[in-house]
Amino acid sequence: MTGETIERSARRRDSRIGVLRVPDWSVVVARQTGALPAGGEVGSPGAIVHALRIVACDEGARADGVRVGMRVRDAQSASPLLALAQADPVGEALAFERVVRAVLAVVPAAQAIGDGALAFRMRGASRFYGSESRAIGAVRDALESLGFTAAFGVADDRFTAELAVAAGADAATPATAVATRTAAETIVPVGRSSEFLAPLPVGVLGGDELPSMLHRLGVHTLGGFAQLPDDSIRDRFGAAGLVSLARARGLDDRRVDEAGLGEERVLRLVFEPGIEGVAELALAVREPVDRFVRQLAEQRLVCSEIRIMLRGEEGRVSERLWRQPGFLRASDIVDRMRWQLSESELGSALVEVQALPERLDADTEHMPGLWGGGGIDDRTKHALERLQSMLGREAVLTAATGGGRLLAERGVLTPWGDAAPIQPAGPWPGALPAPRPTVVFRPPLPALLTDAEGLPVEPQALDVREASPAVFSPPAAHRRRVVAWAGPWPIRRRELGDTVHRVQILDGEGEAWVLLHADGAWLAEGRYA
């Protein structure tokens, strides 16, 4: 073994990352608080509800056929004994604080990554306890003292560790010769992340476009994806594709508390008496935030993602992750604190603000190139941020491709600077193939489709050719003759428990339309310009 190999192995060992996840976190908290019956009872499945939809459920509910996204009445039909509780993000945040404190009593640094999950550094803890397995045992004991049970994963990088957690939590997942797996614990040996990842499907990368394109190219596993050349991925998918490629190779560069992140890099402000309005908040935080950003700059660091927590006098908490293209300046952080306070429902005066950088980058990564760079230039970004500061957070939106069967679901609009919501993976049977309409109505607009006698046509009659559309009344326009039509195509949305029908028509003005039939009425979904 060469000296370079030994040094590389030592660096990997020092940067090892552990990830823990409490399965069905929302349900577990609801059971602890009494919002749901205590677990362990036969026939006591539980689920969390928000806006009459299931947002989380436990294994007992899933065994009965309950799924996230279901309507409450459909879930209760599938599982008659299902116990329900309203979503309580404040209670979950307070419960997770106890988890963080318990873990920090064992390991030197930890970082919340959402949905009952926590990433932590193994260096130090593994040396103190003698091995990674013993260090995980100490963390497990700390959690069990609080009444929580978690699945664990350890690897050289965070992406691999998160997938190792999934392997440990899922008893149906076959064991692999690469990782050491015990009950709810999977440890990937040093330097073998790529081997562990190789057989996994590309769908674990998340998103829709990249996995779909890789499947069409005949690349179905991370191992196959990792062998593709960097230049090809950069040309087709840009910087985001290169990030996915690095993760598929076991080279995820996200670190937990890298470079000694500690209390000095957490901005915490306490107000006595409490603050009532956004203007007062902006005045109170501007100088501390400026100082906070300067301290990062002195260490040649910039913040590209930040988690802001606001606490009201009565104990309510508002927590949110913010990011924007490039990096966050002091004024950007102040704006996001103002927006979060204006949108929060604290119900009392603001008494505490915390700002925790979720991602720190070297400042050299955001310096302009010698001959300029791609993406949005600084003047454009400044103009967009200025507009957003003047008109409000949702006045400036960015578009991204989403997943779904309906046209409106394929385009996701997100306020400038916000992280785009994670889209569920496909495939999407019934989705309209390319080329898609250039005009999409959000939401679909009412329209009329009748036969030659002026009677509304139904999809069932069109399907068996008992009726034929003759007249079309588009939104806010005069009636037109139907020249040609095709369909109907049923779109069964199992996650919502309903079925809609899609028809394409060509009118006498030469315009092509995509129509939906839902709840007994025709809607214009899009138009080909």
Short mmCIF file of C-alpha atoms in Angstrom, two decimals:
data_model
loop_
_atom_site.label_atom_id
_atom_site.label_comp_id
_atom_site.label_asym_id
_atom_site.label_seq_id
_atom_site.Cartn_x
_atom_site.Cartn_y
_atom_site.Cartn_z
CA MET A 1 0.00 0.00 0.00
CA THR A 2 1.50 3.35 -1.05
CA GLY A 3 1.78 6.36 1.17
CA GLU A 4 -0.80 8.20 -0.96
CA THR A 5 -3.30 5.36 -0.53
CA ILE A 6 -2.77 5.33 3.24
CA GLU A 7 -3.28 9.11 3.40
CA ARG A 8 -6.46 8.91 1.30
CA SER A 9 -7.84 6.13 3.51
CA ALA A 10 -7.07 8.18 6.63
CA ARG A 11 -8.92 11.20 5.20
CA ARG A 12 -11.97 9.06 4.47
CA ARG A 13 -11.89 7.61 7.97
CA ASP A 14 -11.75 11.10 9.48
CA SER A 15 -14.70 12.32 7.36
CA ARG A 16 -17.03 9.38 8.05
CA ILE A 17 -20.68 10.34 8.42
CA GLY A 18 -23.45 8.66 10.34
CA VAL A 19 -27.15 9.18 9.66
CA LEU A 20 -30.04 8.17 11.88
CA ARG A 21 -33.72 8.23 11.06
CA VAL A 22 -36.68 7.66 13.36
CA PRO A 23 -39.17 5.82 11.11
CA ASP A 24 -42.62 7.40 10.82
CA TRP A 25 -41.44 10.36 12.86
CA SER A 26 -44.69 12.32 12.84
CA VAL A 27 -46.69 9.30 14.00
CA VAL A 28 -44.16 8.49 16.74
CA VAL A 29 -44.38 12.04 18.13
CA ALA A 30 -48.18 11.95 18.00
CA ARG A 31 -48.18 8.72 20.01
CA GLN A 32 -45.79 10.20 22.58
CA THR A 33 -47.94 13.30 23.03
CA GLY A 34 -51.16 11.29 23.28
CA ALA A 35 -52.63 12.60 20.03
CA LEU A 36 -52.67 8.96 18.84
CA PRO A 37 -53.18 5.80 20.91
CA ALA A 38 -49.98 4.28 22.29
CA GLY A 39 -48.23 1.93 19.88
CA GLY A 40 -47.83 -1.78 20.24
CA GLU A 41 -51.56 -2.43 20.42
CA VAL A 42 -52.99 -4.99 18.01
CA GLY A 43 -55.04 -3.33 15.32
CA SER A 44 -54.07 0.24 16.13
CA PRO A 45 -52.74 1.74 12.88
CA GLY A 46 -52.14 5.50 12.99
CA ALA A 47 -51.83 8.36 10.52
CA ILE A 48 -51.31 12.14 10.47
CA VAL A 49 -53.76 14.40 8.63
CA HIS A 50 -53.43 17.85 7.08
CA ALA A 51 -56.08 19.50 4.88
CA LEU A 52 -58.09 16.25 4.77
CA ARG A 53 -55.13 14.34 3.31
CA ILE A 54 -52.85 11.72 4.85
CA VAL A 55 -49.36 13.22 5.25
CA ALA A 56 -47.76 10.41 7.30
CA CYS A 57 -48.69 6.91 8.45
CA ASP A 58 -47.14 3.97 10.29
CA GLU A 59 -46.41 0.41 9.21
CA GLY A 60 -49.77 -0.87 10.47
CA ALA A 61 -51.60 1.65 8.31
CA ARG A 62 -49.46 0.85 5.27
CA ALA A 63 -50.22 -2.84 5.74
CA ASP A 64 -53.91 -1.97 5.39
CA GLY A 65 -53.27 -0.07 2.15
CA VAL A 66 -53.08 3.49 3.51
CA ARG A 67 -50.69 5.73 1.58
CA VAL A 68 -49.45 9.29 1.95
CA GLY A 69 -51.56 11.63 -0.18
CA MET A 70 -54.80 9.67 0.26
CA ARG A 71 -58.01 11.40 1.13
CA VAL A 72 -59.05 10.77 4.71
CA ARG A 73 -62.27 9.00 3.74
CA ASP A 74 -60.41 6.66 1.38
CA ALA A 75 -57.83 5.88 4.09
CA GLN A 76 -60.58 5.12 6.61
CA SER A 77 -62.26 2.88 4.07
CA ALA A 78 -59.02 0.94 3.58
CA SER A 79 -58.30 0.78 7.33
CA PRO A 80 -61.49 0.99 9.44
CA LEU A 81 -59.50 1.00 12.72
CA LEU A 82 -57.22 3.83 11.57
CA ALA A 83 -56.54 6.42 14.30
CA LEU A 84 -56.01 9.97 13.04
CA ALA A 85 -54.26 13.03 14.45
CA GLN A 86 -53.81 16.52 13.04
CA ALA A 87 -50.32 17.51 11.89
CA ASP A 88 -48.37 19.30 14.64
CA PRO A 89 -45.12 20.77 13.24
CA VAL A 90 -44.48 22.72 16.45
CA GLY A 91 -44.70 19.60 18.60
CA GLU A 92 -42.42 17.74 16.18
CA ALA A 93 -39.84 20.56 16.25
CA LEU A 94 -39.79 20.58 20.05
CA ALA A 95 -39.50 16.78 20.19
CA PHE A 96 -36.64 16.82 17.69
CA GLU A 97 -34.75 19.32 19.83
CA ARG A 98 -34.61 16.61 22.50
CA VAL A 99 -33.24 14.18 19.90
CA VAL A 100 -30.53 16.64 18.83
CA ARG A 101 -29.45 17.29 22.42
CA ALA A 102 -29.28 13.56 23.15
CA VAL A 103 -27.14 12.89 20.07
CA LEU A 104 -24.82 15.84 20.77
CA ALA A 105 -24.11 14.30 24.16
CA VAL A 106 -22.45 11.42 22.30
CA VAL A 107 -21.02 12.89 19.06
CA PRO A 108 -19.23 16.21 18.48
CA ALA A 109 -21.48 17.61 15.72
CA ALA A 110 -24.92 16.85 14.30
CA GLN A 111 -27.21 18.37 11.70
CA ALA A 112 -30.95 17.90 11.20
CA ILE A 113 -31.79 16.81 7.64
CA GLY A 114 -35.56 16.60 7.94
CA ASP A 115 -38.36 14.08 8.56
CA GLY A 116 -36.96 12.68 11.80
CA ALA A 117 -33.43 12.29 10.40
CA LEU A 118 -30.09 13.55 11.69
CA ALA A 119 -26.59 13.44 10.19
CA PHE A 120 -23.59 13.37 12.54
CA ARG A 121 -19.81 13.09 12.40
CA MET A 122 -18.33 9.74 13.37
CA ARG A 123 -14.82 11.10 13.97
CA GLY A 124 -14.15 11.44 17.65
CA ALA A 125 -17.10 9.29 18.74
CA SER A 126 -15.73 6.15 17.05
CA ARG A 127 -12.32 6.76 18.61
CA PHE A 128 -13.76 7.41 22.04
CA TYR A 129 -15.98 4.31 22.04
CA GLY A 130 -13.48 2.11 20.20
CA SER A 131 -15.49 1.46 17.01
CA GLU A 132 -18.25 2.86 14.88
CA SER A 133 -20.63 0.13 15.96
CA ARG A 134 -20.11 0.96 19.63
CA ALA A 135 -20.54 4.68 18.96
CA ILE A 136 -23.85 3.97 17.23
CA GLY A 137 -24.82 1.83 20.21
CA ALA A 138 -24.20 4.80 22.49
CA VAL A 139 -26.38 7.05 20.29
CA ARG A 140 -29.08 4.37 20.21
CA ASP A 141 -29.05 4.13 24.00
CA ALA A 142 -29.41 7.92 24.27
CA LEU A 143 -32.42 7.86 21.95
CA GLU A 144 -34.06 4.90 23.67
CA SER A 145 -33.90 6.79 26.95
CA LEU A 146 -36.24 9.30 25.27
CA GLY A 147 -38.50 6.58 23.91
CA PHE A 148 -37.29 6.75 20.28
CA THR A 149 -36.05 3.90 18.08
CA ALA A 150 -33.96 4.74 15.03
CA ALA A 151 -32.30 3.11 12.04
CA PHE A 152 -28.62 3.94 11.44
CA GLY A 153 -26.24 4.09 8.51
CA VAL A 154 -22.53 4.93 8.35
CA ALA A 155 -20.43 5.61 5.24
CA ASP A 156 -17.72 7.84 3.79
CA ASP A 157 -20.29 10.34 2.50
CA ARG A 158 -23.76 11.53 3.43
CA PHE A 159 -25.61 10.22 0.35
CA THR A 160 -24.35 6.68 0.91
CA ALA A 161 -25.08 6.91 4.64
CA GLU A 162 -28.68 7.97 3.95
CA LEU A 163 -29.19 4.99 1.65
CA ALA A 164 -27.55 2.73 4.22
CA VAL A 165 -30.18 3.92 6.71
CA ALA A 166 -32.91 2.90 4.28
CA ALA A 167 -31.31 -0.54 3.93
CA GLY A 168 -31.15 -0.94 7.70
CA ALA A 169 -34.71 0.23 8.27
CA ASP A 170 -36.25 -2.00 5.60
CA ALA A 171 -36.16 -5.60 6.72
CA ALA A 172 -37.17 -6.68 3.22
CA THR A 173 -34.02 -5.22 1.71
CA PRO A 174 -31.53 -8.01 1.00
CA ALA A 175 -28.21 -7.85 2.81
CA THR A 176 -25.18 -6.91 0.75
CA ALA A 177 -21.69 -8.34 0.91
CA VAL A 178 -20.24 -4.82 0.92
CA ALA A 179 -21.84 -3.45 4.10
CA THR A 180 -21.97 -4.83 7.62
CA ARG A 181 -25.63 -5.02 8.55
CA THR A 182 -27.25 -5.79 11.87
CA ALA A 183 -30.70 -4.95 13.20
CA ALA A 184 -31.53 -1.40 12.00
CA GLU A 185 -27.82 -0.67 11.45
CA THR A 186 -25.81 -0.69 8.22
CA ILE A 187 -22.10 0.21 8.15
CA VAL A 188 -20.39 0.63 4.77
CA PRO A 189 -16.61 0.00 5.14
CA VAL A 190 -14.11 2.76 4.46
CA GLY A 191 -13.49 3.27 0.74
CA ARG A 192 -16.33 1.00 -0.42
CA SER A 193 -19.19 3.44 -0.89
CA SER A 194 -19.14 3.04 -4.68
CA GLU A 195 -19.44 -0.74 -4.33
CA PHE A 196 -22.40 -0.38 -1.98
CA LEU A 197 -24.13 2.08 -4.34
CA ALA A 198 -23.41 0.22 -7.58
CA PRO A 199 -26.42 -2.18 -7.60
CA LEU A 200 -28.97 0.41 -6.41
CA PRO A 201 -31.48 1.80 -8.95
CA VAL A 202 -30.94 5.28 -10.37
CA GLY A 203 -34.31 6.31 -8.98
CA VAL A 204 -32.70 6.84 -5.55
CA LEU A 205 -31.04 9.96 -6.99
CA GLY A 206 -34.42 11.66 -6.85
CA GLY A 207 -35.98 13.97 -9.39
CA ASP A 208 -37.69 12.94 -12.59
CA GLU A 209 -35.70 13.98 -15.64
CA LEU A 210 -32.34 12.37 -14.85
CA PRO A 211 -33.58 8.87 -13.83
CA SER A 212 -36.05 8.85 -16.74
CA MET A 213 -33.35 9.76 -19.25
CA LEU A 214 -30.94 7.19 -17.81
CA HIS A 215 -33.58 4.46 -18.10
CA ARG A 216 -34.09 5.38 -21.77
CA LEU A 217 -30.33 5.10 -22.28
CA GLY A 218 -30.35 1.63 -20.73
CA VAL A 219 -28.62 2.76 -17.53
CA HIS A 220 -30.60 1.39 -14.59
CA THR A 221 -28.13 1.28 -11.68
CA LEU A 222 -25.88 3.79 -9.95
CA GLY A 223 -22.89 1.67 -10.93
CA GLY A 224 -23.71 2.10 -14.61
CA PHE A 225 -24.35 5.81 -14.16
CA ALA A 226 -21.04 6.28 -12.31
CA GLN A 227 -19.13 5.02 -15.36
CA LEU A 228 -20.50 7.73 -17.69
CA PRO A 229 -18.04 10.50 -18.63
CA ASP A 230 -18.24 13.81 -16.78
CA ASP A 231 -18.38 15.91 -19.96
CA SER A 232 -21.45 14.09 -21.28
CA ILE A 233 -23.34 14.56 -18.01
CA ARG A 234 -22.35 18.22 -17.79
CA ASP A 235 -23.49 18.93 -21.36
CA ARG A 236 -26.86 17.23 -20.88
CA PHE A 237 -27.77 17.95 -17.25
CA GLY A 238 -25.50 20.80 -16.18
CA ALA A 239 -24.10 21.27 -12.68
CA ALA A 240 -26.99 19.38 -11.06
CA GLY A 241 -26.12 16.33 -13.14
CA LEU A 242 -22.51 16.45 -11.99
CA VAL A 243 -23.67 16.59 -8.37
CA SER A 244 -25.74 13.43 -8.94
CA LEU A 245 -22.81 11.78 -10.71
CA ALA A 246 -20.50 12.49 -7.76
CA ARG A 247 -23.04 11.02 -5.38
CA ALA A 248 -23.41 7.89 -7.51
CA ARG A 249 -19.63 7.46 -7.24
CA GLY A 250 -19.73 7.78 -3.45
CA LEU A 251 -18.19 11.26 -3.56
CA ASP A 252 -20.97 13.39 -2.06
CA ASP A 253 -19.25 16.55 -0.81
CA ARG A 254 -21.86 17.48 1.81
CA ARG A 255 -20.29 17.33 5.22
CA VAL A 256 -21.63 17.61 8.74
CA ASP A 257 -20.19 20.60 10.53
CA GLU A 258 -17.13 20.57 8.27
CA ALA A 259 -14.26 22.83 9.33
CA GLY A 260 -15.41 22.86 12.93
CA LEU A 261 -18.93 24.25 12.70
CA GLY A 262 -20.00 24.94 16.23
CA GLU A 263 -21.78 27.47 18.40
CA GLU A 264 -19.77 30.32 16.88
CA ARG A 265 -21.46 29.61 13.53
CA VAL A 266 -24.99 29.55 14.87
CA LEU A 267 -26.63 32.96 15.10
CA ARG A 268 -28.95 33.07 18.13
CA LEU A 269 -30.75 36.24 19.19
CA VAL A 270 -33.07 36.61 22.19
CA PHE A 271 -35.42 39.60 22.50
CA GLU A 272 -36.74 40.93 25.81
CA PRO A 273 -39.38 42.25 25.46
CA GLY A 274 -40.57 40.40 22.38
CA ILE A 275 -40.76 41.84 18.86
CA GLU A 276 -44.18 42.41 17.29
CA GLY A 277 -43.57 43.43 13.64
CA VAL A 278 -41.32 42.74 10.63
CA ALA A 279 -39.93 46.29 10.56
CA GLU A 280 -38.85 46.03 14.18
CA LEU A 281 -37.31 42.62 13.46
CA ALA A 282 -35.31 43.96 10.51
CA LEU A 283 -33.84 46.74 12.66
CA ALA A 284 -33.00 44.33 15.48
CA VAL A 285 -31.24 41.67 13.38
CA ARG A 286 -29.48 43.72 10.70
CA GLU A 287 -26.27 44.40 12.66
CA PRO A 288 -25.93 40.87 14.17
CA VAL A 289 -26.53 39.29 10.77
CA ASP A 290 -23.93 41.58 9.16
CA ARG A 291 -21.43 40.55 11.82
CA PHE A 292 -22.35 36.88 11.37
CA VAL A 293 -21.76 37.02 7.60
CA ARG A 294 -18.47 38.89 8.07
CA GLN A 295 -17.25 36.17 10.45
CA LEU A 296 -17.95 33.57 7.77
CA ALA A 297 -16.19 35.73 5.17
CA GLU A 298 -13.10 35.97 7.37
CA GLN A 299 -12.89 32.17 7.16
CA ARG A 300 -13.34 32.32 3.35
CA LEU A 301 -16.83 30.83 3.63
CA VAL A 302 -20.25 31.78 2.26
CA CYS A 303 -23.66 30.37 3.13
CA SER A 304 -25.80 28.97 0.31
CA GLU A 305 -28.50 27.35 2.49
CA ILE A 306 -29.70 28.52 5.90
CA ARG A 307 -32.27 27.21 8.37
CA ILE A 308 -34.14 29.91 10.27
CA MET A 309 -36.08 29.19 13.47
CA LEU A 310 -38.43 31.70 15.06
CA ARG A 311 -39.91 31.15 18.53
CA GLY A 312 -42.91 33.02 19.91
CA GLU A 313 -43.50 34.06 23.50
CA GLU A 314 -46.13 31.32 23.91
CA GLY A 315 -43.77 28.60 22.65
CA ARG A 316 -44.87 28.26 19.03
CA VAL A 317 -42.05 27.65 16.57
CA SER A 318 -41.63 28.45 12.88
CA GLU A 319 -38.74 26.64 11.18
CA ARG A 320 -37.81 26.81 7.50
CA LEU A 321 -34.92 26.07 5.15
CA TRP A 322 -33.99 28.89 2.75
CA ARG A 323 -31.63 29.00 -0.20
CA GLN A 324 -31.12 30.95 -3.38
CA PRO A 325 -28.96 30.72 -6.51
CA GLY A 326 -25.43 31.69 -5.58
CA PHE A 327 -25.01 32.53 -1.92
CA LEU A 328 -26.91 34.44 0.77
CA ARG A 329 -25.72 37.92 1.66
CA ALA A 330 -26.58 39.61 4.94
CA SER A 331 -29.48 41.50 3.36
CA ASP A 332 -30.81 38.22 1.92
CA ILE A 333 -30.86 36.61 5.36
CA VAL A 334 -32.62 39.62 6.90
CA ASP A 335 -35.25 39.54 4.13
CA ARG A 336 -35.93 35.86 4.75
CA MET A 337 -36.31 36.44 8.46
CA ARG A 338 -38.87 39.17 7.68
CA TRP A 339 -40.79 37.00 5.22
CA GLN A 340 -40.83 34.03 7.56
CA LEU A 341 -42.17 36.14 10.42
CA SER A 342 -44.88 37.68 8.22
CA GLU A 343 -46.00 34.21 7.05
CA SER A 344 -45.71 32.45 10.41
CA GLU A 345 -48.51 31.92 12.91
CA LEU A 346 -46.61 32.39 16.16
CA GLY A 347 -49.64 33.97 17.82
CA SER A 348 -47.46 36.00 20.18
CA ALA A 349 -44.43 38.28 20.26
CA LEU A 350 -41.18 36.98 18.78
CA VAL A 351 -38.66 36.24 21.54
CA GLU A 352 -35.95 34.18 19.79
CA VAL A 353 -34.34 33.89 16.36
CA GLN A 354 -31.84 31.22 15.34
CA ALA A 355 -30.03 30.96 12.01
CA LEU A 356 -28.05 27.81 11.24
CA PRO A 357 -26.10 27.49 7.96
CA GLU A 358 -27.14 24.21 6.35
CA ARG A 359 -24.53 24.47 3.59
CA LEU A 360 -21.27 26.38 3.69
CA ASP A 361 -19.19 26.76 0.54
CA ALA A 362 -15.70 28.09 -0.04
CA ASP A 363 -15.96 31.66 -1.32
CA THR A 364 -13.86 30.69 -4.35
CA GLU A 365 -16.76 28.55 -5.59
CA HIS A 366 -18.85 31.69 -6.09
CA MET A 367 -16.27 34.01 -7.59
CA PRO A 368 -16.91 35.14 -11.19
CA GLY A 369 -14.79 33.48 -13.84
CA LEU A 370 -12.08 35.33 -15.74
CA TRP A 371 -14.26 35.49 -18.86
CA GLY A 372 -17.61 35.56 -17.07
CA GLY A 373 -19.70 32.56 -16.17
CA GLY A 374 -22.91 30.77 -16.95
CA GLY A 375 -26.20 31.16 -15.18
CA ILE A 376 -27.70 34.43 -13.97
CA ASP A 377 -25.31 37.38 -13.72
CA ASP A 378 -25.04 39.51 -10.59
CA ARG A 379 -27.01 42.43 -12.02
CA THR A 380 -29.95 40.20 -12.89
CA LYS A 381 -29.87 38.52 -9.48
CA HIS A 382 -29.74 41.89 -7.76
CA ALA A 383 -32.73 43.11 -9.79
CA LEU A 384 -34.77 40.01 -8.94
CA GLU A 385 -33.89 40.24 -5.26
CA ARG A 386 -34.77 43.95 -5.26
CA LEU A 387 -38.16 43.24 -6.83
CA GLN A 388 -38.81 40.48 -4.35
CA SER A 389 -37.84 42.73 -1.43
CA MET A 390 -40.24 45.44 -2.67
CA LEU A 391 -43.20 43.32 -3.83
CA GLY A 392 -43.03 40.28 -1.58
CA ARG A 393 -41.57 36.79 -1.63
CA GLU A 394 -44.09 35.29 -4.05
CA ALA A 395 -43.91 38.14 -6.54
CA VAL A 396 -40.89 36.60 -8.28
CA LEU A 397 -41.21 32.93 -9.21
CA THR A 398 -38.91 30.40 -10.86
CA ALA A 399 -40.16 27.45 -12.88
CA ALA A 400 -39.00 23.85 -12.71
CA THR A 401 -40.19 20.59 -14.22
CA GLY A 402 -42.31 18.56 -11.83
CA GLY A 403 -43.86 15.14 -11.85
CA GLY A 404 -47.50 14.32 -12.45
CA ARG A 405 -50.12 13.31 -14.98
CA LEU A 406 -51.77 16.70 -15.47
CA LEU A 407 -50.12 19.57 -17.31
CA ALA A 408 -50.37 21.95 -14.33
CA GLU A 409 -48.50 19.40 -12.22
CA ARG A 410 -45.61 19.27 -14.69
CA GLY A 411 -44.64 22.88 -14.04
CA VAL A 412 -43.70 23.82 -10.47
CA LEU A 413 -43.49 27.52 -9.60
CA THR A 414 -41.32 28.35 -6.59
CA PRO A 415 -40.54 31.77 -5.07
CA TRP A 416 -37.10 32.98 -6.10
CA GLY A 417 -34.56 31.74 -3.59
CA ASP A 418 -36.70 28.91 -2.21
CA ALA A 419 -35.71 25.30 -2.53
CA ALA A 420 -37.93 23.58 -5.08
CA PRO A 421 -40.21 21.00 -3.41
CA ILE A 422 -39.14 17.41 -3.79
CA GLN A 423 -41.15 15.80 -6.58
CA PRO A 424 -42.37 12.21 -6.29
CA ALA A 425 -40.67 9.82 -8.67
CA GLY A 426 -42.48 8.52 -11.78
CA PRO A 427 -43.41 6.86 -13.99
CA TRP A 428 -46.64 8.75 -14.70
CA PRO A 429 -49.07 6.61 -16.72
CA GLY A 430 -51.46 8.85 -18.60
CA ALA A 431 -49.12 11.85 -18.75
CA LEU A 432 -49.27 13.75 -22.03
CA PRO A 433 -46.19 12.97 -24.15
CA ALA A 434 -44.13 15.61 -25.97
CA PRO A 435 -44.77 17.93 -27.66
CA ARG A 436 -46.90 19.43 -24.93
CA PRO A 437 -49.10 22.56 -25.16
CA THR A 438 -47.26 25.85 -25.00
CA VAL A 439 -50.08 27.45 -23.01
CA VAL A 440 -51.09 25.75 -19.76
CA PHE A 441 -54.02 27.04 -17.71
CA ARG A 442 -53.41 27.08 -13.97
CA PRO A 443 -55.98 26.07 -12.86
CA PRO A 444 -57.83 24.58 -15.88
CA LEU A 445 -60.59 26.89 -17.14
CA PRO A 446 -64.27 25.95 -17.65
CA ALA A 447 -65.26 25.09 -21.23
CA LEU A 448 -68.20 23.54 -23.08
CA LEU A 449 -68.12 20.60 -25.49
CA THR A 450 -71.41 19.67 -27.13
CA ASP A 451 -72.69 17.52 -29.97
CA ALA A 452 -74.51 18.70 -33.09
CA GLU A 453 -77.78 18.96 -31.15
CA GLY A 454 -76.25 21.14 -28.46
CA LEU A 455 -76.19 18.43 -25.80
CA PRO A 456 -73.09 18.00 -23.58
CA VAL A 457 -70.97 15.03 -24.58
CA GLU A 458 -69.72 12.55 -21.99
CA PRO A 459 -66.38 10.69 -22.07
CA GLN A 460 -68.14 7.32 -21.87
CA ALA A 461 -70.17 8.14 -24.99
CA LEU A 462 -67.05 9.29 -26.82
CA ASP A 463 -65.23 6.13 -25.81
CA VAL A 464 -67.78 3.84 -27.50
CA ARG A 465 -68.35 6.35 -30.33
CA GLU A 466 -72.00 6.88 -29.42
CA ALA A 467 -71.44 10.64 -29.56
CA SER A 468 -69.16 13.02 -31.41
CA PRO A 469 -68.19 16.57 -30.35
CA ALA A 470 -69.35 19.21 -32.81
CA VAL A 471 -69.14 22.55 -31.00
CA PHE A 472 -66.50 23.83 -28.60
CA SER A 473 -66.81 26.92 -26.41
CA PRO A 474 -63.31 27.89 -25.21
CA PRO A 475 -62.74 30.10 -22.16
CA ALA A 476 -63.67 33.75 -22.78
CA ALA A 477 -64.18 33.22 -26.52
CA HIS A 478 -67.00 32.58 -29.01
CA ARG A 479 -68.21 29.12 -29.96
CA ARG A 480 -66.19 27.22 -32.53
CA ARG A 481 -66.69 24.22 -34.74
CA VAL A 482 -64.80 21.01 -33.85
CA VAL A 483 -62.83 19.90 -36.91
CA ALA A 484 -61.08 16.84 -35.44
CA TRP A 485 -60.77 15.12 -32.08
CA ALA A 486 -59.00 12.23 -30.39
CA GLY A 487 -59.54 10.36 -27.16
CA PRO A 488 -60.77 10.04 -24.52
CA TRP A 489 -57.90 8.76 -22.40
CA PRO A 490 -58.65 7.94 -18.76
CA ILE A 491 -56.18 9.20 -16.16
CA ARG A 492 -56.44 7.20 -12.96
CA ARG A 493 -54.81 9.00 -10.07
CA ARG A 494 -54.54 6.41 -7.36
CA GLU A 495 -52.91 8.79 -4.93
CA LEU A 496 -56.04 10.98 -5.07
CA GLY A 497 -58.54 8.20 -5.58
CA ASP A 498 -60.20 9.67 -8.70
CA THR A 499 -60.26 9.38 -12.50
CA VAL A 500 -60.36 12.16 -15.10
CA HIS A 501 -60.55 11.92 -18.88
CA ARG A 502 -58.48 13.80 -21.44
CA VAL A 503 -59.52 14.74 -25.01
CA GLN A 504 -57.62 16.61 -27.71
CA ILE A 505 -59.53 18.67 -30.28
CA LEU A 506 -58.84 20.92 -33.27
CA ASP A 507 -61.29 23.81 -33.68
CA GLY A 508 -62.38 25.75 -36.74
CA GLU A 509 -59.93 28.57 -35.97
CA GLY A 510 -57.00 26.18 -36.39
CA GLU A 511 -56.18 26.00 -32.68
CA ALA A 512 -55.56 22.69 -30.91
CA TRP A 513 -56.76 22.19 -27.33
CA VAL A 514 -56.31 19.69 -24.52
CA LEU A 515 -59.50 19.21 -22.50
CA LEU A 516 -60.18 17.44 -19.22
CA HIS A 517 -63.46 16.01 -18.01
CA ALA A 518 -63.63 16.00 -14.21
CA ASP A 519 -66.56 16.06 -11.78
CA GLY A 520 -69.05 16.14 -14.65
CA ALA A 521 -67.64 19.22 -16.40
CA TRP A 522 -65.21 20.00 -19.23
CA LEU A 523 -62.10 22.06 -18.49
CA ALA A 524 -59.51 23.56 -20.84
CA GLU A 525 -56.15 22.21 -19.65
CA GLY A 526 -53.90 23.70 -22.33
CA ARG A 527 -53.64 25.09 -25.85
CA TYR A 528 -51.11 24.56 -28.62
CA ALA A 529 -50.04 28.00 -29.83
#
